Tab-separated table of C-alpha atoms and ligand atoms in Angstrom:
chain	number	residue	atom	x	y	z
A	4	MET	CA	347.321	111.841	70.128
A	5	PRO	CA	343.904	111.771	68.434
A	6	LEU	CA	343.663	108.844	66.053
A	7	LEU	CA	341.912	108.317	62.717
A	8	VAL	CA	341.275	105.148	60.747
A	9	MET	CA	341.410	105.647	56.970
A	10	LYS	CA	340.462	102.714	54.732
A	11	PHE	CA	341.280	102.671	51.028
A	12	GLY	CA	339.363	100.262	48.783
A	13	GLY	CA	340.597	98.480	45.671
A	14	THR	CA	340.114	101.259	43.119
A	15	SER	CA	341.768	103.723	45.513
A	16	VAL	CA	344.996	101.667	45.498
A	17	ALA	CA	344.651	100.229	41.968
A	18	ASN	CA	348.145	101.316	40.859
A	19	LEU	CA	351.205	103.154	42.161
A	20	GLU	CA	349.807	106.558	41.234
A	21	ARG	CA	346.585	105.898	43.155
A	22	ILE	CA	348.602	104.685	46.153
A	23	GLN	CA	350.497	107.957	46.022
A	24	ASN	CA	347.226	109.893	45.903
A	25	ALA	CA	345.954	107.964	48.934
A	26	ALA	CA	349.243	108.453	50.797
A	27	ALA	CA	348.968	112.212	50.245
A	28	LYS	CA	345.570	112.164	51.969
A	29	VAL	CA	347.071	110.264	54.884
A	30	LYS	CA	349.965	112.690	55.131
A	31	ARG	CA	347.520	115.598	55.322
A	32	GLU	CA	345.812	114.062	58.364
A	33	VAL	CA	349.213	113.469	60.016
A	34	GLU	CA	350.021	117.153	59.429
A	35	ARG	CA	346.721	118.025	61.129
A	36	GLY	CA	348.001	116.223	64.227
A	37	TYR	CA	346.535	112.747	63.929
A	38	ASP	CA	348.096	109.359	64.347
A	39	VAL	CA	346.597	107.263	61.563
A	40	ILE	CA	345.805	103.601	61.066
A	41	VAL	CA	345.469	102.947	57.342
A	42	ILE	CA	343.617	99.838	56.217
A	43	VAL	CA	344.210	98.826	52.614
A	44	SER	CA	342.402	96.529	50.187
A	45	ALA	CA	344.098	94.634	47.389
A	46	MET	CA	344.479	96.468	44.068
A	47	SER	CA	341.109	96.378	42.272
A	48	GLY	CA	340.563	93.143	40.378
A	49	LYS	CA	343.328	91.362	42.285
A	50	THR	CA	341.118	89.414	44.707
A	51	ASN	CA	338.829	88.347	41.841
A	52	GLU	CA	341.856	87.063	39.969
A	53	LEU	CA	343.074	85.130	43.021
A	54	VAL	CA	339.611	83.634	43.633
A	55	GLY	CA	339.510	82.598	39.958
A	56	TRP	CA	342.838	80.819	40.274
A	57	VAL	CA	341.614	78.929	43.339
A	58	GLU	CA	338.372	77.853	41.643
A	59	GLN	CA	340.165	76.738	38.494
A	60	THR	CA	342.587	74.666	40.525
A	61	SER	CA	340.011	73.111	42.854
A	62	PRO	CA	336.254	73.681	42.302
A	63	LEU	CA	335.305	72.402	45.790
A	64	TYR	CA	338.388	73.995	47.330
A	65	ASP	CA	339.734	73.624	50.868
A	66	ALA	CA	338.787	76.938	52.480
A	67	ARG	CA	342.106	77.200	54.360
A	68	GLU	CA	343.994	77.328	51.088
A	69	TYR	CA	341.427	79.719	49.583
A	70	ASP	CA	342.347	82.085	52.419
A	71	ALA	CA	346.082	81.488	51.972
A	72	VAL	CA	345.791	82.584	48.345
A	73	THR	CA	343.165	85.329	48.459
A	74	SER	CA	344.630	87.183	51.441
A	75	SER	CA	347.831	87.877	49.528
A	76	GLY	CA	346.588	90.871	47.523
A	77	GLU	CA	346.393	93.047	50.636
A	78	ASN	CA	349.966	92.186	51.651
A	79	VAL	CA	351.270	93.874	48.524
A	80	THR	CA	349.322	97.125	48.929
A	81	ALA	CA	350.145	97.371	52.654
A	82	GLY	CA	353.872	97.226	51.986
A	83	LEU	CA	353.655	99.622	49.054
A	84	MET	CA	351.601	102.117	51.061
A	85	ALA	CA	354.148	102.073	53.909
A	86	LEU	CA	356.986	102.599	51.419
A	87	ARG	CA	355.192	105.469	49.692
A	88	LEU	CA	354.561	107.193	53.039
A	89	GLN	CA	358.209	106.767	54.034
A	90	GLU	CA	359.183	108.370	50.707
A	91	MET	CA	357.020	111.329	51.761
A	92	ASP	CA	358.877	111.548	55.082
A	93	VAL	CA	355.989	110.120	57.078
A	94	PRO	CA	357.172	107.485	59.589
A	95	ALA	CA	355.106	104.427	58.598
A	96	ARG	CA	355.194	100.677	59.073
A	97	SER	CA	353.044	97.858	57.598
A	98	TRP	CA	351.412	94.894	59.329
A	99	GLN	CA	349.910	91.735	57.910
A	100	GLY	CA	347.031	90.300	59.937
A	101	TRP	CA	349.053	87.628	61.739
A	102	GLN	CA	351.691	90.156	62.780
A	103	VAL	CA	349.322	92.376	64.759
A	104	PRO	CA	347.973	89.695	65.460
A	105	ILE	CA	344.357	90.087	64.279
A	106	LEU	CA	342.782	87.110	66.015
A	107	THR	CA	339.734	85.604	64.310
A	108	THR	CA	337.582	82.501	64.396
A	109	SER	CA	338.613	79.653	62.120
A	110	ALA	CA	335.546	80.045	59.847
A	111	HIS	CA	337.695	80.283	56.739
A	112	GLY	CA	336.359	82.627	54.072
A	113	ALA	CA	333.951	84.218	56.578
A	114	ALA	CA	335.991	84.607	59.766
A	115	ARG	CA	334.961	86.911	62.605
A	116	PHE	CA	337.152	88.928	64.929
A	117	ILE	CA	337.995	87.566	68.350
A	118	ASP	CA	340.482	90.214	69.432
A	119	ILE	CA	342.865	92.862	68.140
A	120	PRO	CA	345.637	93.296	70.739
A	121	ARG	CA	346.938	96.866	70.601
A	122	ALA	CA	350.374	96.376	72.157
A	123	HIS	CA	352.604	96.206	69.043
A	124	ILE	CA	351.046	99.113	67.233
A	125	ASP	CA	350.704	101.263	70.371
A	126	GLN	CA	354.373	100.745	71.111
A	127	LYS	CA	355.369	101.861	67.614
A	128	PHE	CA	353.186	104.971	67.899
A	129	ALA	CA	354.895	105.704	71.251
A	130	GLU	CA	358.268	105.410	69.518
A	131	GLY	CA	357.326	108.057	66.949
A	132	MET	CA	355.678	106.117	64.126
A	133	LYS	CA	352.820	108.210	62.701
A	134	VAL	CA	351.052	105.711	60.446
A	135	ALA	CA	350.346	102.002	60.906
A	136	VAL	CA	349.365	100.426	57.600
A	137	VAL	CA	347.386	97.231	58.108
A	138	ALA	CA	346.435	94.705	55.433
A	139	GLY	CA	342.618	94.520	55.374
A	140	PHE	CA	340.416	91.445	54.912
A	141	GLN	CA	342.660	89.019	56.830
A	142	GLY	CA	343.473	87.620	60.240
A	143	VAL	CA	344.831	84.534	61.923
A	144	SER	CA	342.864	81.634	63.439
A	145	PRO	CA	343.429	80.030	66.857
A	146	GLU	CA	345.143	77.222	64.898
A	147	GLY	CA	347.606	79.750	63.501
A	148	ARG	CA	346.271	79.687	59.941
A	149	ILE	CA	345.569	82.773	57.809
A	150	THR	CA	341.852	83.601	57.575
A	151	THR	CA	339.792	86.018	55.491
A	152	LEU	CA	336.638	87.892	56.460
A	153	GLY	CA	334.513	87.494	53.331
A	154	ARG	CA	334.405	89.701	50.241
A	155	GLY	CA	334.579	93.391	51.021
A	156	GLY	CA	336.060	92.500	54.412
A	157	SER	CA	338.536	95.377	54.570
A	158	ASP	CA	335.654	97.652	55.568
A	159	THR	CA	335.183	95.442	58.613
A	160	THR	CA	338.896	95.466	59.413
A	161	ALA	CA	338.715	99.265	59.384
A	162	VAL	CA	335.746	99.495	61.756
A	163	ALA	CA	337.231	96.867	64.084
A	164	PHE	CA	340.472	98.871	64.341
A	165	ALA	CA	338.527	102.080	64.919
A	166	ALA	CA	336.710	100.356	67.798
A	167	ALA	CA	339.821	98.714	69.250
A	168	PHE	CA	341.910	101.906	69.157
A	169	GLY	CA	339.136	104.359	70.047
A	170	ALA	CA	339.512	106.287	66.795
A	171	GLU	CA	337.838	109.666	66.471
A	172	ARG	CA	336.333	108.496	63.154
A	173	CYS	CA	336.565	105.714	60.588
A	174	ASP	CA	336.695	107.083	57.041
A	175	ILE	CA	336.032	104.630	54.204
A	176	TYR	CA	337.659	106.068	51.075
A	177	THR	CA	336.158	104.639	47.898
A	178	ASP	CA	335.305	105.372	44.267
A	179	VAL	CA	331.981	107.083	45.028
A	180	ASP	CA	331.553	110.161	47.197
A	181	GLY	CA	329.113	108.599	49.630
A	182	VAL	CA	326.143	106.305	50.050
A	183	TYR	CA	323.402	106.892	47.482
A	184	THR	CA	319.712	106.024	47.295
A	185	THR	CA	320.847	103.264	44.949
A	186	ASP	CA	324.014	102.333	43.059
A	187	PRO	CA	324.873	105.524	41.120
A	188	ARG	CA	326.389	103.344	38.403
A	189	ILE	CA	322.974	101.900	37.614
A	190	ALA	CA	320.609	104.792	38.216
A	191	LYS	CA	321.663	108.221	37.013
A	192	LYS	CA	319.036	109.803	39.236
A	193	ALA	CA	320.523	108.235	42.403
A	194	ARG	CA	320.851	110.858	45.140
A	195	LYS	CA	323.666	111.092	47.651
A	196	LEU	CA	322.561	110.876	51.271
A	197	ASP	CA	324.251	113.105	53.871
A	198	LYS	CA	323.316	110.615	56.568
A	199	ILE	CA	321.954	107.099	56.684
A	200	ALA	CA	320.722	105.119	59.692
A	201	PHE	CA	322.707	102.069	60.785
A	202	GLU	CA	319.663	99.808	60.356
A	203	GLU	CA	319.081	100.944	56.775
A	204	MET	CA	322.740	100.702	55.839
A	205	LEU	CA	322.808	97.229	57.351
A	206	GLU	CA	319.900	96.091	55.163
A	207	LEU	CA	321.207	97.795	52.007
A	208	ALA	CA	324.627	96.207	52.532
A	209	SER	CA	323.275	92.734	53.211
A	210	LEU	CA	320.980	92.991	50.179
A	211	GLY	CA	323.829	93.761	47.811
A	212	ALA	CA	324.930	97.434	48.079
A	213	LYS	CA	328.667	96.819	47.999
A	214	VAL	CA	329.651	100.213	49.324
A	215	LEU	CA	330.100	98.808	52.867
A	216	GLN	CA	330.438	95.209	54.025
A	217	THR	CA	327.434	94.250	56.206
A	218	ARG	CA	329.572	93.163	59.126
A	219	SER	CA	331.359	96.526	59.203
A	220	VAL	CA	328.028	98.278	59.740
A	221	GLU	CA	327.103	95.809	62.499
A	222	LEU	CA	330.374	96.482	64.301
A	223	ALA	CA	330.077	100.249	63.920
A	224	MET	CA	326.575	100.097	65.375
A	225	ARG	CA	327.622	97.913	68.292
A	226	TYR	CA	330.774	99.881	69.210
A	227	LYS	CA	329.414	103.348	68.304
A	228	VAL	CA	332.097	104.039	65.719
A	229	ARG	CA	331.666	107.246	63.713
A	230	LEU	CA	331.619	105.727	60.238
A	231	ARG	CA	331.831	107.838	57.109
A	232	VAL	CA	332.007	107.014	53.388
A	233	VAL	CA	334.019	109.497	51.289
A	234	SER	CA	335.640	109.774	47.867
A	235	SER	CA	339.311	108.995	47.260
A	236	PHE	CA	339.293	111.221	44.232
A	237	GLU	CA	338.013	114.515	45.633
A	238	GLU	CA	339.118	117.054	48.186
A	239	ILE	CA	337.109	116.362	51.304
A	240	ASP	CA	336.184	118.325	54.407
A	241	GLU	CA	334.182	117.839	57.605
A	242	ASN	CA	330.867	117.718	55.736
A	243	SER	CA	331.868	115.472	52.823
A	244	GLY	CA	330.503	112.037	52.157
A	245	THR	CA	327.840	110.134	54.052
A	246	LEU	CA	327.766	109.613	57.794
A	247	VAL	CA	326.290	106.323	59.000
A	248	CYS	CA	324.525	107.192	62.240
A	249	ALA	CA	321.702	106.462	64.669
A	250	GLU	CA	318.106	106.615	63.471
A	251	GLU	CA	317.359	109.569	65.802
A	252	ASP	CA	319.833	111.757	63.918
A	253	ILE	CA	318.022	111.417	60.585
A	254	MET	CA	315.551	113.997	59.342
A	255	GLU	CA	314.189	112.155	56.298
A	256	SER	CA	310.905	110.383	56.815
A	257	LYS	CA	310.257	108.497	53.620
A	258	ALA	CA	308.829	105.001	53.547
A	259	VAL	CA	311.667	103.816	51.328
A	260	SER	CA	315.153	105.259	51.457
A	261	GLY	CA	317.090	102.999	49.134
A	262	VAL	CA	317.062	100.290	46.469
A	263	ALA	CA	319.623	97.486	46.459
A	264	TYR	CA	320.302	94.714	43.970
A	265	SER	CA	322.328	91.544	43.914
A	266	ARG	CA	323.206	89.688	40.755
A	267	ASP	CA	325.018	87.124	42.829
A	268	GLU	CA	321.868	85.101	43.434
A	269	ALA	CA	320.750	81.698	42.131
A	270	LYS	CA	317.321	80.091	42.340
A	271	MET	CA	317.260	76.359	43.014
A	272	THR	CA	314.120	74.244	42.777
A	273	LEU	CA	313.686	70.713	44.048
A	274	LEU	CA	310.923	69.149	41.945
A	275	ALA	CA	308.291	66.793	43.317
A	276	VAL	CA	309.724	66.434	46.777
A	277	ALA	CA	308.044	63.676	48.786
A	278	ASP	CA	306.181	65.865	51.306
A	279	ARG	CA	306.061	64.838	54.949
A	280	PRO	CA	306.713	66.391	58.358
A	281	GLY	CA	310.423	67.101	58.736
A	282	ILE	CA	311.109	67.476	55.017
A	283	ALA	CA	312.325	71.075	55.325
A	284	ALA	CA	314.780	70.039	58.021
A	285	ALA	CA	315.945	67.115	55.869
A	286	ILE	CA	316.661	69.487	52.970
A	287	PHE	CA	318.085	72.524	54.733
A	288	GLY	CA	320.108	70.602	57.322
A	289	PRO	CA	322.567	69.157	54.784
A	290	LEU	CA	322.720	72.520	52.988
A	291	ALA	CA	323.715	74.268	56.217
A	292	GLU	CA	326.326	71.607	56.924
A	293	ALA	CA	327.773	72.155	53.446
A	294	GLY	CA	328.099	75.880	54.221
A	295	VAL	CA	325.386	77.001	51.779
A	296	ASN	CA	323.823	80.349	52.745
A	297	VAL	CA	320.158	79.914	51.924
A	298	ASP	CA	318.278	83.197	51.627
A	299	MET	CA	314.698	83.038	50.291
A	300	ILE	CA	312.576	79.901	50.622
A	301	VAL	CA	309.242	79.067	48.982
A	302	GLN	CA	307.317	75.802	49.339
A	303	ASN	CA	304.410	75.116	47.012
A	304	ILE	CA	301.127	73.628	48.112
A	305	SER	CA	301.440	69.882	48.390
A	306	GLU	CA	299.503	67.767	45.878
A	307	GLU	CA	299.251	64.027	46.223
A	308	GLY	CA	302.045	64.026	48.743
A	309	HIS	CA	304.454	65.956	46.526
A	310	THR	CA	305.590	69.580	46.502
A	311	ASP	CA	308.181	71.812	44.835
A	312	MET	CA	310.647	73.515	47.150
A	313	THR	CA	312.442	76.642	45.882
A	314	PHE	CA	315.275	78.490	47.577
A	315	SER	CA	317.930	81.019	46.661
A	316	CYS	CA	321.635	81.011	47.488
A	317	PRO	CA	324.771	82.801	46.251
A	318	THR	CA	325.708	81.777	42.697
A	319	ASP	CA	329.106	80.465	43.741
A	320	GLN	CA	327.467	78.010	46.158
A	321	VAL	CA	325.272	76.254	43.552
A	322	LEU	CA	327.735	73.412	43.081
A	323	ARG	CA	328.032	72.905	46.833
A	324	ALA	CA	324.228	72.889	47.172
A	325	GLN	CA	323.783	70.378	44.346
A	326	THR	CA	326.440	68.089	45.785
A	327	ALA	CA	324.883	68.186	49.268
A	328	LEU	CA	321.337	67.524	47.996
A	329	ASP	CA	322.408	64.688	45.685
A	330	ALA	CA	324.266	63.097	48.601
A	331	ALA	CA	321.176	63.380	50.826
A	332	LYS	CA	319.088	61.797	48.059
A	333	ALA	CA	321.566	58.958	47.620
A	334	LYS	CA	321.447	58.340	51.370
A	335	GLY	CA	317.644	58.174	51.217
A	336	SER	CA	317.001	61.033	53.672
A	337	ILE	CA	315.123	63.031	50.988
A	338	ALA	CA	313.337	62.028	47.799
A	339	PHE	CA	312.824	64.366	44.817
A	340	GLN	CA	312.452	64.038	41.064
A	341	GLY	CA	314.780	66.743	39.849
A	342	LEU	CA	316.908	69.709	40.843
A	343	VAL	CA	316.858	72.805	38.654
A	344	ALA	CA	319.357	75.648	39.122
A	345	ASP	CA	318.480	79.026	37.592
A	346	THR	CA	321.513	81.318	37.738
A	347	ASP	CA	319.972	84.005	35.512
A	348	VAL	CA	318.162	85.781	38.317
A	349	ALA	CA	318.749	88.898	40.394
A	350	LYS	CA	317.391	90.059	43.718
A	351	ILE	CA	316.000	93.582	43.968
A	352	SER	CA	315.123	95.060	47.350
A	353	VAL	CA	313.606	98.256	48.676
A	354	VAL	CA	314.694	99.310	52.157
A	355	GLY	CA	313.462	101.912	54.628
A	356	ILE	CA	312.849	102.278	58.330
A	357	GLY	CA	309.821	104.348	57.274
A	358	MET	CA	308.135	101.095	56.180
A	359	ARG	CA	307.325	100.474	59.830
A	360	SER	CA	304.831	103.327	59.714
A	361	HIS	CA	303.866	103.591	56.011
A	362	ALA	CA	301.394	101.178	54.410
A	363	GLY	CA	301.248	100.247	50.736
A	364	VAL	CA	304.970	99.904	49.982
A	365	ALA	CA	304.603	96.373	48.624
A	366	ALA	CA	301.704	97.394	46.390
A	367	THR	CA	303.691	100.325	44.945
A	368	MET	CA	306.677	98.057	44.349
A	369	PHE	CA	304.705	95.315	42.576
A	370	LYS	CA	302.781	97.849	40.472
A	371	ALA	CA	306.016	99.515	39.323
A	372	LEU	CA	307.496	96.170	38.278
A	373	ALA	CA	304.270	95.106	36.553
A	374	ALA	CA	304.226	98.360	34.580
A	375	GLU	CA	307.588	97.372	33.112
A	376	GLY	CA	306.354	93.834	32.358
A	377	ILE	CA	308.756	92.314	34.892
A	378	ASN	CA	307.680	88.967	36.339
A	379	ILE	CA	308.349	88.315	40.039
A	380	LYS	CA	309.593	84.808	40.837
A	381	VAL	CA	309.973	84.911	44.623
A	382	ILE	CA	309.046	87.523	47.256
A	383	THR	CA	310.269	87.947	50.845
A	384	THR	CA	309.632	90.707	53.324
A	385	SER	CA	310.819	91.856	56.730
A	386	GLU	CA	309.992	94.845	58.878
A	387	ILE	CA	312.081	97.301	56.848
A	388	LYS	CA	312.617	95.633	53.460
A	389	ILE	CA	310.882	93.872	50.593
A	390	SER	CA	312.914	91.696	48.218
A	391	VAL	CA	311.952	90.081	44.933
A	392	LEU	CA	313.744	87.666	42.637
A	393	ILE	CA	313.436	88.493	38.916
A	394	ASP	CA	315.108	87.625	35.608
A	395	ARG	CA	318.574	89.137	35.658
A	396	LYS	CA	318.109	90.816	32.284
A	397	TYR	CA	315.588	93.185	33.904
A	398	MET	CA	317.777	94.068	36.881
A	399	GLU	CA	318.796	97.599	35.890
A	400	LEU	CA	315.331	98.416	34.588
A	401	ALA	CA	313.801	97.252	37.866
A	402	VAL	CA	316.196	99.342	39.964
A	403	GLN	CA	315.416	102.459	37.920
A	404	ALA	CA	311.661	101.809	37.936
A	405	LEU	CA	311.608	101.412	41.719
A	406	HIS	CA	313.821	104.461	42.236
A	407	ASP	CA	311.277	106.451	40.194
A	408	ALA	CA	308.222	104.876	41.827
A	409	PHE	CA	309.385	105.846	45.324
A	410	GLU	CA	310.665	109.262	44.109
A	411	LEU	CA	314.052	108.691	45.675
A	412	ASP	CA	315.623	111.427	43.563
A	413	LYS	CA	313.750	113.937	45.725
A	414	ALA	CA	314.623	114.636	49.342
A	415	ALA	CA	311.775	114.078	51.807
B	442	LIG	P1	335.964	99.581	47.393
B	442	LIG	O1	336.827	98.853	46.422
B	442	LIG	O2	336.415	100.977	47.644
B	442	LIG	O3	335.729	98.800	48.655
B	442	LIG	P2	333.383	98.760	46.393
B	442	LIG	O4	333.352	98.462	44.932
B	442	LIG	O5	333.440	97.618	47.335
B	442	LIG	O6	334.563	99.784	46.658
B	442	LIG	O7	332.121	99.664	46.791
B	442	LIG	C1	331.865	100.866	46.092
B	442	LIG	C2	330.826	100.624	45.011
B	442	LIG	O8	329.578	100.311	45.609
B	442	LIG	C3	330.511	101.829	44.172
B	442	LIG	O9	331.412	101.956	43.100
B	442	LIG	C4	329.084	101.570	43.700
B	442	LIG	O10	329.044	101.082	42.373
B	442	LIG	C5	328.593	100.461	44.624
B	442	LIG	N1	327.324	100.779	45.260
B	442	LIG	C6	326.253	99.943	45.315
B	442	LIG	N2	325.244	100.496	45.941
B	442	LIG	C7	325.629	101.726	46.322
B	442	LIG	C8	324.994	102.800	47.027
B	442	LIG	N3	323.730	102.704	47.476
B	442	LIG	N4	325.696	103.938	47.230
B	442	LIG	C9	326.974	104.046	46.801
B	442	LIG	N5	327.624	103.071	46.123
B	442	LIG	C10	326.968	101.919	45.882
B	443	LIG	N1	340.137	92.580	48.596
B	443	LIG	C1	338.976	92.011	49.244
B	443	LIG	C2	337.831	91.893	48.245
B	443	LIG	O1	337.963	92.276	47.113
B	443	LIG	C3	338.575	92.765	50.465
B	443	LIG	C4	338.193	94.205	50.250
B	443	LIG	O2	338.557	94.818	49.246
B	443	LIG	O3	337.501	94.754	51.106
B	443	LIG	O4	336.815	91.363	48.589
B	444	LIG	MG1	334.438	97.201	49.139
């Protein structure tokens, strides 16, 4: 039997009616002759609520228990989806991660797949089951504890199942009808892309475009999964949505193909750090050990043996970062006068494989921001992206200004 993976995100399973709508789409594919693996997210808002409960109970929580709590939202939707399909006379069964079992590393809160043994699910398909409903976002560690894959992780569950079961395609059903030049909720002029290259999608995702989890794009690229983003709320056909594909299959040749933003970014500055060889290692070593994901780094010119060191990290890791740096200071391994956390910042990035061959992208970007009176606090670049940190209050304005400056509303 040909097999499809269909993943439904939080808004697509937000209530019983939406689950019914999603189940009807699954049933249609079964009627077309497919076996289907359905991956479900928790109902929208549920995971945020669970994370909130964990943080209120224990600010520097034990990550194993974070996973025990936050994985539960998907268990509910998986069972409900299987029940709804059964009510529609579609033979369906649900699986939680540990039942498959979806084997992952024990990096709680950011686990990676080790293996997805097919035996259980294959056997059920052989016995006549048409749909396997699998709870997204979760797995089980070698120690036998429940793990989660990081926020948005159900996308990655979907791609991993598509790879493991050799699915014809992996369709990500969500609340937008594809991948746009930027978040259509922020820029009205955002344009839907028929296709996007893996490399660009990877950058957009890692720079904040929530539409796909970064790791899901990595896996799709590595295992050559046909990955498509489509709407849960429209009738779809072969040509709907956005296909994530190899660079060679793309016709567009613009320097910039998308703008991403992340409001989940904090800027931390260590003031008057005693400057000496090895100081960066002494600062960033303890941060890495504490599990802080440092993104941008800027070191000022040293004056009289002192310098300011600025870095950015996710907002929810500020407390961890402060604790680690204060501990290093108390131990005497680093010396600094103060630590300032600025959580009112946002990161805006422009992305495009065309940057490899077009000059002047940075200049256009900085000019567009200057024209709006937006001050840039930190800049980083790579081969196919430029990111800046700005005051969060200008985030939407910056996204729109850059979308206009690079004329992303027009096809190349
Ligand atoms: P789901 O719950 O289905 O996983 P998400 O909220 O994780 O959905 O992702 C979909 C959202 O991603 C959209 O509602 C949209 O606001 C946001 N988004 C950000 N950037 C983009 C983009 N470039 N194209 C499409 N959607 C985007
Ligand atoms: N429910 C999880 C989250 O909100 C995983 C997902 O929806 O992909 O992050
Ligand atoms: Mg998502």
